[in-house]
mmCIF file with all atom_site columns, C-alpha atoms in Angstrom:
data_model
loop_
_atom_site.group_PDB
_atom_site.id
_atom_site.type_symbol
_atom_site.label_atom_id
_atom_site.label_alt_id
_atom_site.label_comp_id
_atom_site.label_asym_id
_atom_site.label_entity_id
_atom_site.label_seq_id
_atom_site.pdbx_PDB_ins_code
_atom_site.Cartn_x
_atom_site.Cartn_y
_atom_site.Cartn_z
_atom_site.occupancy
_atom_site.B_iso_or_equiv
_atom_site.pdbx_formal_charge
_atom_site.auth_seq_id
_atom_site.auth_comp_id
_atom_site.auth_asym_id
_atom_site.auth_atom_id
_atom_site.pdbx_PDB_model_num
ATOM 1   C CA . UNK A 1 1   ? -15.201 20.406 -33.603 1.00 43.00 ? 1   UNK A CA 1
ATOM 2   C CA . UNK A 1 2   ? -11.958 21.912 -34.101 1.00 45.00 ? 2   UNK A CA 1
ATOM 3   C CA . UNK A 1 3   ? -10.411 20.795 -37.448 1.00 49.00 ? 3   UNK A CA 1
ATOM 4   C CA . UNK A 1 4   ? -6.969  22.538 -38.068 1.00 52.00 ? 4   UNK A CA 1
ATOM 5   C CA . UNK A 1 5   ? -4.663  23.395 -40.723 1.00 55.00 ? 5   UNK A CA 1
ATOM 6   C CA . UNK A 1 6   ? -2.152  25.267 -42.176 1.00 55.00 ? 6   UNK A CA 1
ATOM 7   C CA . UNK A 1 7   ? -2.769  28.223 -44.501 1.00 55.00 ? 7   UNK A CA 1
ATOM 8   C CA . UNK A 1 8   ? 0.064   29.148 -46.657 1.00 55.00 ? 8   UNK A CA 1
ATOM 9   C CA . UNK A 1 9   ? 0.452   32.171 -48.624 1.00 55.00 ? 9   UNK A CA 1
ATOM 10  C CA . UNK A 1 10  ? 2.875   34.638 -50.274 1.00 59.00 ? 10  UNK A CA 1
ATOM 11  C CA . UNK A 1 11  ? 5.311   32.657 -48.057 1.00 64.00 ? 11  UNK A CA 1
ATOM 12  C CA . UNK A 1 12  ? 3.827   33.197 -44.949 1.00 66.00 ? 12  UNK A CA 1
ATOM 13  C CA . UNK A 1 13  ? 1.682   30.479 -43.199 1.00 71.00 ? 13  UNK A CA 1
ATOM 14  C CA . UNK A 1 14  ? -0.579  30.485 -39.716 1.00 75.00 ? 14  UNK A CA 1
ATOM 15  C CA . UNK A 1 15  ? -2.053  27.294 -38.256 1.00 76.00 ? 15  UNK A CA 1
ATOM 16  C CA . UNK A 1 16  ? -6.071  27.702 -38.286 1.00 77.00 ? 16  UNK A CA 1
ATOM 17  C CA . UNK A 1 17  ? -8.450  25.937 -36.410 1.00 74.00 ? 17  UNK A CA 1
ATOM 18  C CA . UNK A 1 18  ? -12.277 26.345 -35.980 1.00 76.00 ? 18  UNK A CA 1
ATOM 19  C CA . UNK A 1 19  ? -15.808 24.678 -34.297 1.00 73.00 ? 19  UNK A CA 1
ATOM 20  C CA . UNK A 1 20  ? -18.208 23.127 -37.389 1.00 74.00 ? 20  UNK A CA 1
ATOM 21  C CA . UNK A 1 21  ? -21.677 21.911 -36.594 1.00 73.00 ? 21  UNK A CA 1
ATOM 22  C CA . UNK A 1 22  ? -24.405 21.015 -38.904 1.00 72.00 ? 22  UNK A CA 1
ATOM 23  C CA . UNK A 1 23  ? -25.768 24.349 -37.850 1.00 73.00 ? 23  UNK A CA 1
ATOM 24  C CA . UNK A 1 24  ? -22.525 26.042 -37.357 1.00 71.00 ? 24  UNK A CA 1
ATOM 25  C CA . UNK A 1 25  ? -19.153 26.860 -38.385 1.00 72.00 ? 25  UNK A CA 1
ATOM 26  C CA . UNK A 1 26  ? -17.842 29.568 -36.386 1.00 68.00 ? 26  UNK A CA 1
ATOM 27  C CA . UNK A 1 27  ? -15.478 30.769 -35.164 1.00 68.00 ? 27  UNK A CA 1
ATOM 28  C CA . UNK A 1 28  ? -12.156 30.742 -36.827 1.00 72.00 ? 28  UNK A CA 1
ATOM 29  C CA . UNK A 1 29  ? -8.801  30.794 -34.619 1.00 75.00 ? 29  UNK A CA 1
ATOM 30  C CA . UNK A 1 30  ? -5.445  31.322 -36.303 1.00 75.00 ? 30  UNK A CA 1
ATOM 31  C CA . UNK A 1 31  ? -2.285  30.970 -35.071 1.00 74.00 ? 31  UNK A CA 1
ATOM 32  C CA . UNK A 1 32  ? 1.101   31.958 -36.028 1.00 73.00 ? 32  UNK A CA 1
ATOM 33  C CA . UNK A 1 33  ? 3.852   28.938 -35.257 1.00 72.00 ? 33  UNK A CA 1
ATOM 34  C CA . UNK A 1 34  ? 5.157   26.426 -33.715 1.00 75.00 ? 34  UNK A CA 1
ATOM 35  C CA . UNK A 1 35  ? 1.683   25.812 -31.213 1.00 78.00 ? 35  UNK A CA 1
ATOM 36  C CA . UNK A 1 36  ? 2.651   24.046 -27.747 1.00 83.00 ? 36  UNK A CA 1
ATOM 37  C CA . UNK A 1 37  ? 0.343   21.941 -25.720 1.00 85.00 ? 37  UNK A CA 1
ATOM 38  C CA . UNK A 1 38  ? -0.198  24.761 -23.114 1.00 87.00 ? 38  UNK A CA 1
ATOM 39  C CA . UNK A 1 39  ? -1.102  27.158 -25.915 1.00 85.00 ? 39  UNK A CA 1
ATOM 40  C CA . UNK A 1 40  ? -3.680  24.995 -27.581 1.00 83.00 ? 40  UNK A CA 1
ATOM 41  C CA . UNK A 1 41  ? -5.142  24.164 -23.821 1.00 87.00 ? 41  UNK A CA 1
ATOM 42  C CA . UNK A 1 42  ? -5.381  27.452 -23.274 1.00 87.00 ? 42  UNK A CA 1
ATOM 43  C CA . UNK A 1 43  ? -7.412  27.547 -26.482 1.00 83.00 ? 43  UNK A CA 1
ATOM 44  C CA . UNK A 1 44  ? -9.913  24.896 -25.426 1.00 83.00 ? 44  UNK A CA 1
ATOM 45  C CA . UNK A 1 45  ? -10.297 26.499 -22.638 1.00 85.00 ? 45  UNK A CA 1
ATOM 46  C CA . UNK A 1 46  ? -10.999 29.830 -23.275 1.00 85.00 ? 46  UNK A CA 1
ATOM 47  C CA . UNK A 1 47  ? -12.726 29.486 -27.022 1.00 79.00 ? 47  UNK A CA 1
ATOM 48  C CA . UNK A 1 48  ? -13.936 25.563 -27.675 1.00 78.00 ? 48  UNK A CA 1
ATOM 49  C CA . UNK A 1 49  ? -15.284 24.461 -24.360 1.00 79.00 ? 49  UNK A CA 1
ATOM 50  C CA . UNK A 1 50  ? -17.988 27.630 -23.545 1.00 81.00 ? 50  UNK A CA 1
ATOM 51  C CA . UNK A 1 51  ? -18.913 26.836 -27.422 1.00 77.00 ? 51  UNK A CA 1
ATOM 52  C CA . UNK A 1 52  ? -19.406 23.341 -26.766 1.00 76.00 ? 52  UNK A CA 1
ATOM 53  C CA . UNK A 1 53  ? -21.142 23.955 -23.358 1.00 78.00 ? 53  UNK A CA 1
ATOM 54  C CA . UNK A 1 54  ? -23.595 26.736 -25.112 1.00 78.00 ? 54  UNK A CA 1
ATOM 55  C CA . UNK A 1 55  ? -23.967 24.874 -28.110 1.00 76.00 ? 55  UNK A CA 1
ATOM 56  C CA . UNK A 1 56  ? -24.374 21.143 -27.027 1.00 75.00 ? 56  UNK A CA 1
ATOM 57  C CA . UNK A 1 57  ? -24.961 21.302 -23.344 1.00 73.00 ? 57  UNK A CA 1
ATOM 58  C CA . UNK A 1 58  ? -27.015 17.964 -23.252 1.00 71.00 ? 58  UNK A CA 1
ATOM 59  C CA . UNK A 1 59  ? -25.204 15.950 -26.446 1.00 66.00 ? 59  UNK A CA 1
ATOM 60  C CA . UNK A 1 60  ? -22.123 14.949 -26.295 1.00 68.00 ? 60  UNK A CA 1
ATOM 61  C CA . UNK A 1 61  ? -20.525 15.417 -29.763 1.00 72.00 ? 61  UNK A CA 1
ATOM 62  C CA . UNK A 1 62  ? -17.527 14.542 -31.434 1.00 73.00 ? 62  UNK A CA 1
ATOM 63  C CA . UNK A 1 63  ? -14.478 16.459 -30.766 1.00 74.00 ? 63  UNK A CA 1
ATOM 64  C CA . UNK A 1 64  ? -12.477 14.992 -34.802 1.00 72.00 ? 64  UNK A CA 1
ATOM 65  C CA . UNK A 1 65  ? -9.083  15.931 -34.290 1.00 70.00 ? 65  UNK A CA 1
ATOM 66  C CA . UNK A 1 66  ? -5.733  15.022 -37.208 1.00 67.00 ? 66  UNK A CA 1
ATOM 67  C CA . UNK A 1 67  ? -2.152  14.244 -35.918 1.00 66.00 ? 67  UNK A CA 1
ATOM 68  C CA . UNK A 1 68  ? -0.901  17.754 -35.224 1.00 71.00 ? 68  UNK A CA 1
ATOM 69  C CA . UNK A 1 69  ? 1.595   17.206 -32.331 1.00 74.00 ? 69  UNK A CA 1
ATOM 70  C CA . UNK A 1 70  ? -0.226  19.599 -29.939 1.00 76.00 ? 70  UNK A CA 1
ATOM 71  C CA . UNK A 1 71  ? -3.405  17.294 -29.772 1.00 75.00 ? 71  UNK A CA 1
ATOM 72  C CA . UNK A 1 72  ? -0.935  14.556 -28.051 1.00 76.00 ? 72  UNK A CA 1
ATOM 73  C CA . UNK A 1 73  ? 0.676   16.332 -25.604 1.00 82.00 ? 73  UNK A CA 1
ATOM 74  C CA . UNK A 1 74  ? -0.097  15.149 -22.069 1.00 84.00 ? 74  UNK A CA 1
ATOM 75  C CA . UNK A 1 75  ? -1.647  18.512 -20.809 1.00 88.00 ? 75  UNK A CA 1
ATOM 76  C CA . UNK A 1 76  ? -3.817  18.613 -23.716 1.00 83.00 ? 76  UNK A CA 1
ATOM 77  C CA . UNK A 1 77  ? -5.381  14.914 -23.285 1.00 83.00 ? 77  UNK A CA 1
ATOM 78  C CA . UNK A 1 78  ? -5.736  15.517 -19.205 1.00 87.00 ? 78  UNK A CA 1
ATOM 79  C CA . UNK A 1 79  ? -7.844  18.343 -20.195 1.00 85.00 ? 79  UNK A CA 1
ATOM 80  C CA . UNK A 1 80  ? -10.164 16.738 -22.667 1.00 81.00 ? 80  UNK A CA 1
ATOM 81  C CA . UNK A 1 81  ? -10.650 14.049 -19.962 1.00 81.00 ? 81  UNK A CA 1
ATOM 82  C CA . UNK A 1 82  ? -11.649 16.490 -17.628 1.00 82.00 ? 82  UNK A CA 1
ATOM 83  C CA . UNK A 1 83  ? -13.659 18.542 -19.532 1.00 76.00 ? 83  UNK A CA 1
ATOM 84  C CA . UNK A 1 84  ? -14.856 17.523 -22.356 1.00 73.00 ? 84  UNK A CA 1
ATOM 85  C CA . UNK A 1 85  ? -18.421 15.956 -20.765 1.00 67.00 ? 85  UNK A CA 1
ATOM 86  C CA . UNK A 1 86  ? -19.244 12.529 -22.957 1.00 67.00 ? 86  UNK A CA 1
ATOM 87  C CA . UNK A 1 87  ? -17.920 14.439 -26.220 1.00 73.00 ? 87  UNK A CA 1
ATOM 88  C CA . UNK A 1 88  ? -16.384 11.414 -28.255 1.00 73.00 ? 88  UNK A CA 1
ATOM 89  C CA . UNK A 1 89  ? -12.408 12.004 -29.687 1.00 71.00 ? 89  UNK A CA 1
ATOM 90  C CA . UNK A 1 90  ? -12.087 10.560 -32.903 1.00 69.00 ? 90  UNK A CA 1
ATOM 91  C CA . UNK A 1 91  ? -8.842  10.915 -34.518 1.00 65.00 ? 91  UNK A CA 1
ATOM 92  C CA . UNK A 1 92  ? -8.437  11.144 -38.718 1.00 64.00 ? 92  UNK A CA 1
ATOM 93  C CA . UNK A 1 93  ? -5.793  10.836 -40.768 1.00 62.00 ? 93  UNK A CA 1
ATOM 94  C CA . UNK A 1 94  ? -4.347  13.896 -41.967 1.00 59.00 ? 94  UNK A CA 1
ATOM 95  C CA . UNK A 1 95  ? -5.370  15.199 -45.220 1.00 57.00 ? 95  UNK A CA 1
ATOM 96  C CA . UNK A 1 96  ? -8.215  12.737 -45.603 1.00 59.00 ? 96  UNK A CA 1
ATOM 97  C CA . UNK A 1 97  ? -10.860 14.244 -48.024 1.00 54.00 ? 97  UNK A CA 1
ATOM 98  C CA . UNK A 1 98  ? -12.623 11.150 -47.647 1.00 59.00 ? 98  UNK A CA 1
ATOM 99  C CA . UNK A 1 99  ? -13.298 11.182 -44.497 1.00 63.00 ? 99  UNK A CA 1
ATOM 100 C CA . UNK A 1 100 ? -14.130 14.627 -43.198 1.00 69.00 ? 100 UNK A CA 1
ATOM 101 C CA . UNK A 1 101 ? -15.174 17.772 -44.661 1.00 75.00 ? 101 UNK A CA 1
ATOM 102 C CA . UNK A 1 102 ? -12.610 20.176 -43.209 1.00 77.00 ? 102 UNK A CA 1
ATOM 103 C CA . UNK A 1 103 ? -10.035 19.301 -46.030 1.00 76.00 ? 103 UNK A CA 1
ATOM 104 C CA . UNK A 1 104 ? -11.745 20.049 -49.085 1.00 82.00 ? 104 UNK A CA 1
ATOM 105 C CA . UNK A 1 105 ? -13.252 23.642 -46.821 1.00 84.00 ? 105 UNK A CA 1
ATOM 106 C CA . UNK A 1 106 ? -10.087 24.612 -46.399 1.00 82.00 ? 106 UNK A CA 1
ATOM 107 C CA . UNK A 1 107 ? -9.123  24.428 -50.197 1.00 86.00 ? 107 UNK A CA 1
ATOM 108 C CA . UNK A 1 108 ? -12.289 26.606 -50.749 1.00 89.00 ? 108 UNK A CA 1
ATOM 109 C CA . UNK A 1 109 ? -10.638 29.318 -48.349 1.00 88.00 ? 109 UNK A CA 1
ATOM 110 C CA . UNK A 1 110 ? -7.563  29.228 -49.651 1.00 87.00 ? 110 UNK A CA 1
ATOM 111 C CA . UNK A 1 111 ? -9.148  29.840 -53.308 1.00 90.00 ? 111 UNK A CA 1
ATOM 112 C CA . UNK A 1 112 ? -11.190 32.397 -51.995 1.00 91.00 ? 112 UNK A CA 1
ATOM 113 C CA . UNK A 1 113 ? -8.025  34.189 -50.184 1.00 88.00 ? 113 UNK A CA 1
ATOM 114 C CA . UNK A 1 114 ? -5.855  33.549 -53.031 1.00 87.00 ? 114 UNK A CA 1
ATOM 115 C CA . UNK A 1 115 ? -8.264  35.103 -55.476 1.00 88.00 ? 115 UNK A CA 1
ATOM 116 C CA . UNK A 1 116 ? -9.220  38.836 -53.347 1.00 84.00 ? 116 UNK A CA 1
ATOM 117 C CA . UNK A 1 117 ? -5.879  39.653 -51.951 1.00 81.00 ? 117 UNK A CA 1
ATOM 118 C CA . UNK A 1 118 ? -2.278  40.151 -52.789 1.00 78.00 ? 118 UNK A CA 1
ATOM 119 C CA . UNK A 1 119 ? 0.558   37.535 -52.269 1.00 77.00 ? 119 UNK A CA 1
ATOM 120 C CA . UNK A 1 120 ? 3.110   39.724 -50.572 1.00 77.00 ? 120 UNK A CA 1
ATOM 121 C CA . UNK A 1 121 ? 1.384   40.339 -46.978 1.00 79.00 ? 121 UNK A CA 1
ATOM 122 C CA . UNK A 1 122 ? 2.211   40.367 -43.294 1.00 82.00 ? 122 UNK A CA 1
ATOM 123 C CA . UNK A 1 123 ? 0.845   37.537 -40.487 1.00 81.00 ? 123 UNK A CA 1
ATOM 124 C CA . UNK A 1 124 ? -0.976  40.117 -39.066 1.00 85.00 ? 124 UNK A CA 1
ATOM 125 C CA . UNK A 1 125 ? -3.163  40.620 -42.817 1.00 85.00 ? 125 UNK A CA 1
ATOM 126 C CA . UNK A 1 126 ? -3.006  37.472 -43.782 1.00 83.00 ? 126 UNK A CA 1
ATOM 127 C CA . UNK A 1 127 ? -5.255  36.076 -40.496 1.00 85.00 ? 127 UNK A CA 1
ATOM 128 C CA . UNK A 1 128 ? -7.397  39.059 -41.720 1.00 88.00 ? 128 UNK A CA 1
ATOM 129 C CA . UNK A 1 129 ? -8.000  37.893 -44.692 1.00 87.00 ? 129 UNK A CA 1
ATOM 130 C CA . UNK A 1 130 ? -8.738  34.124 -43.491 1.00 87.00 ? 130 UNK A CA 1
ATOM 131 C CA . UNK A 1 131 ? -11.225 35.541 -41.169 1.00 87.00 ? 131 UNK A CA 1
ATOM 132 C CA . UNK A 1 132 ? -13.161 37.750 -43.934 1.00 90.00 ? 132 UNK A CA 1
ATOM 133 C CA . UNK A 1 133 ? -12.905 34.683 -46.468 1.00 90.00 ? 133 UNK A CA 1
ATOM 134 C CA . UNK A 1 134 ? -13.841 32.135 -43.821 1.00 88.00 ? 134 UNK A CA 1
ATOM 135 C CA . UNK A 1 135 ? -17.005 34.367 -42.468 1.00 87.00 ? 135 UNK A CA 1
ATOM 136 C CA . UNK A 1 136 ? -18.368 34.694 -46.455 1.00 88.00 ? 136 UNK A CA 1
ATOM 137 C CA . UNK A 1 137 ? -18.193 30.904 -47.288 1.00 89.00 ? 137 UNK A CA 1
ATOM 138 C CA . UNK A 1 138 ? -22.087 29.955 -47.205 1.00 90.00 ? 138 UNK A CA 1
ATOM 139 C CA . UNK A 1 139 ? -23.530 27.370 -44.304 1.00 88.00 ? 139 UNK A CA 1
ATOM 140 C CA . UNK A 1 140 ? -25.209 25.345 -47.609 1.00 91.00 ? 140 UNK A CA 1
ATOM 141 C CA . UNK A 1 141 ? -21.557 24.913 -49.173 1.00 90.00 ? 141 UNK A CA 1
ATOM 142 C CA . UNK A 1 142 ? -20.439 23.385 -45.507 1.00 85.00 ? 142 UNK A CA 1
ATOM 143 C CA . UNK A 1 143 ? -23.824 21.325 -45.193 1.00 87.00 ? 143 UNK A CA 1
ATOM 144 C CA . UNK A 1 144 ? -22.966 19.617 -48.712 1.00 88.00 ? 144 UNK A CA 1
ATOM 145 C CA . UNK A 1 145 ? -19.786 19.016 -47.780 1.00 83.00 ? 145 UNK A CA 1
ATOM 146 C CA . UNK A 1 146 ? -20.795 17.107 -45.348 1.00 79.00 ? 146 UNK A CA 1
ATOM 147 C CA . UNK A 1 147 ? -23.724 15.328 -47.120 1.00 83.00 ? 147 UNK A CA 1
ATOM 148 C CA . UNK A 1 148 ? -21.128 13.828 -49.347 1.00 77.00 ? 148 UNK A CA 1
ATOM 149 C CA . UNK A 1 149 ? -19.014 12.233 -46.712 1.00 70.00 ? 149 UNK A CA 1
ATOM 150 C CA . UNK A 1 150 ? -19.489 8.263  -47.391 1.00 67.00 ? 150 UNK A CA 1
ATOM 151 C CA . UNK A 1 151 ? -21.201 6.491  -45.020 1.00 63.00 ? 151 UNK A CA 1
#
């Protein structure tokens, strides 16, 4: 749950980050700069942790997270201890193909976005665009993603 990365385009660039199940792979956050701990708890908060509770109320899970800096600030790890009931924190190494299937998902979006839509656009269209592209990419295509992580 909650993979993130940077989408650049035209020159402009948001931070993304979404919730991927098996089953699932909504929604999509972005996020325009530099993101602070209190901002990204604030996130958890309000967006990851009713997901989690609604979809996983009696598993655990895995919460995969990569190095940004706002996944080590103190107010973010106090409130994963807190509230993140038995959900397991495994950290990756950043740009890892290997090893997750976020990486080569968000090449697909930024192919798709690339492809439909002008270079020259504002924040505001550009997170637009990332949610249209990110709601049309199939479940199967994240499902075989993930059935070619090596085990």
């Amino acid at each position: 749950m909650s993979p993130t990365n940077c989408q650049k385009y035209g020159g402009k660039s948001v931070m993304i980050s979404t919730v991927m199940l098996w089953f699932f792979a909504r929604p999509i956050v972005t996020m325009k700069g530099k993101i602070p701990g209190e901002k990204y708890r604030e996130i958890l908060a309000d967006q990851v942790h009713p997901m989690k509770q609604s979809l996983l109320p009696a598993k655990g899970g895995i919460f995969q997270v990569d190095n940004a800096p706002f996944y080590a600030a103190g107010i973010v790890q106090s409130w994963f201890d807190e509230y993140m009931d038995n959900a397991k924190h495994l950290l990756w190494p950043t740009q890892s193909p290997n090893l997750n299937i976020i990486e080569p998902l968000w090449s697909i979006l930024e192919l798709l976005v690339h492809n439909r839509y002008p270079p020259h656009v504002s924040l505001p269209q550009l997170s637009q665009y990332i949610h249209e592209e990110w709601y049309n990419i199939p479940l199967n295509t994240i499902q075989k993603l993930h059935e070619l992580i090596p085990r």
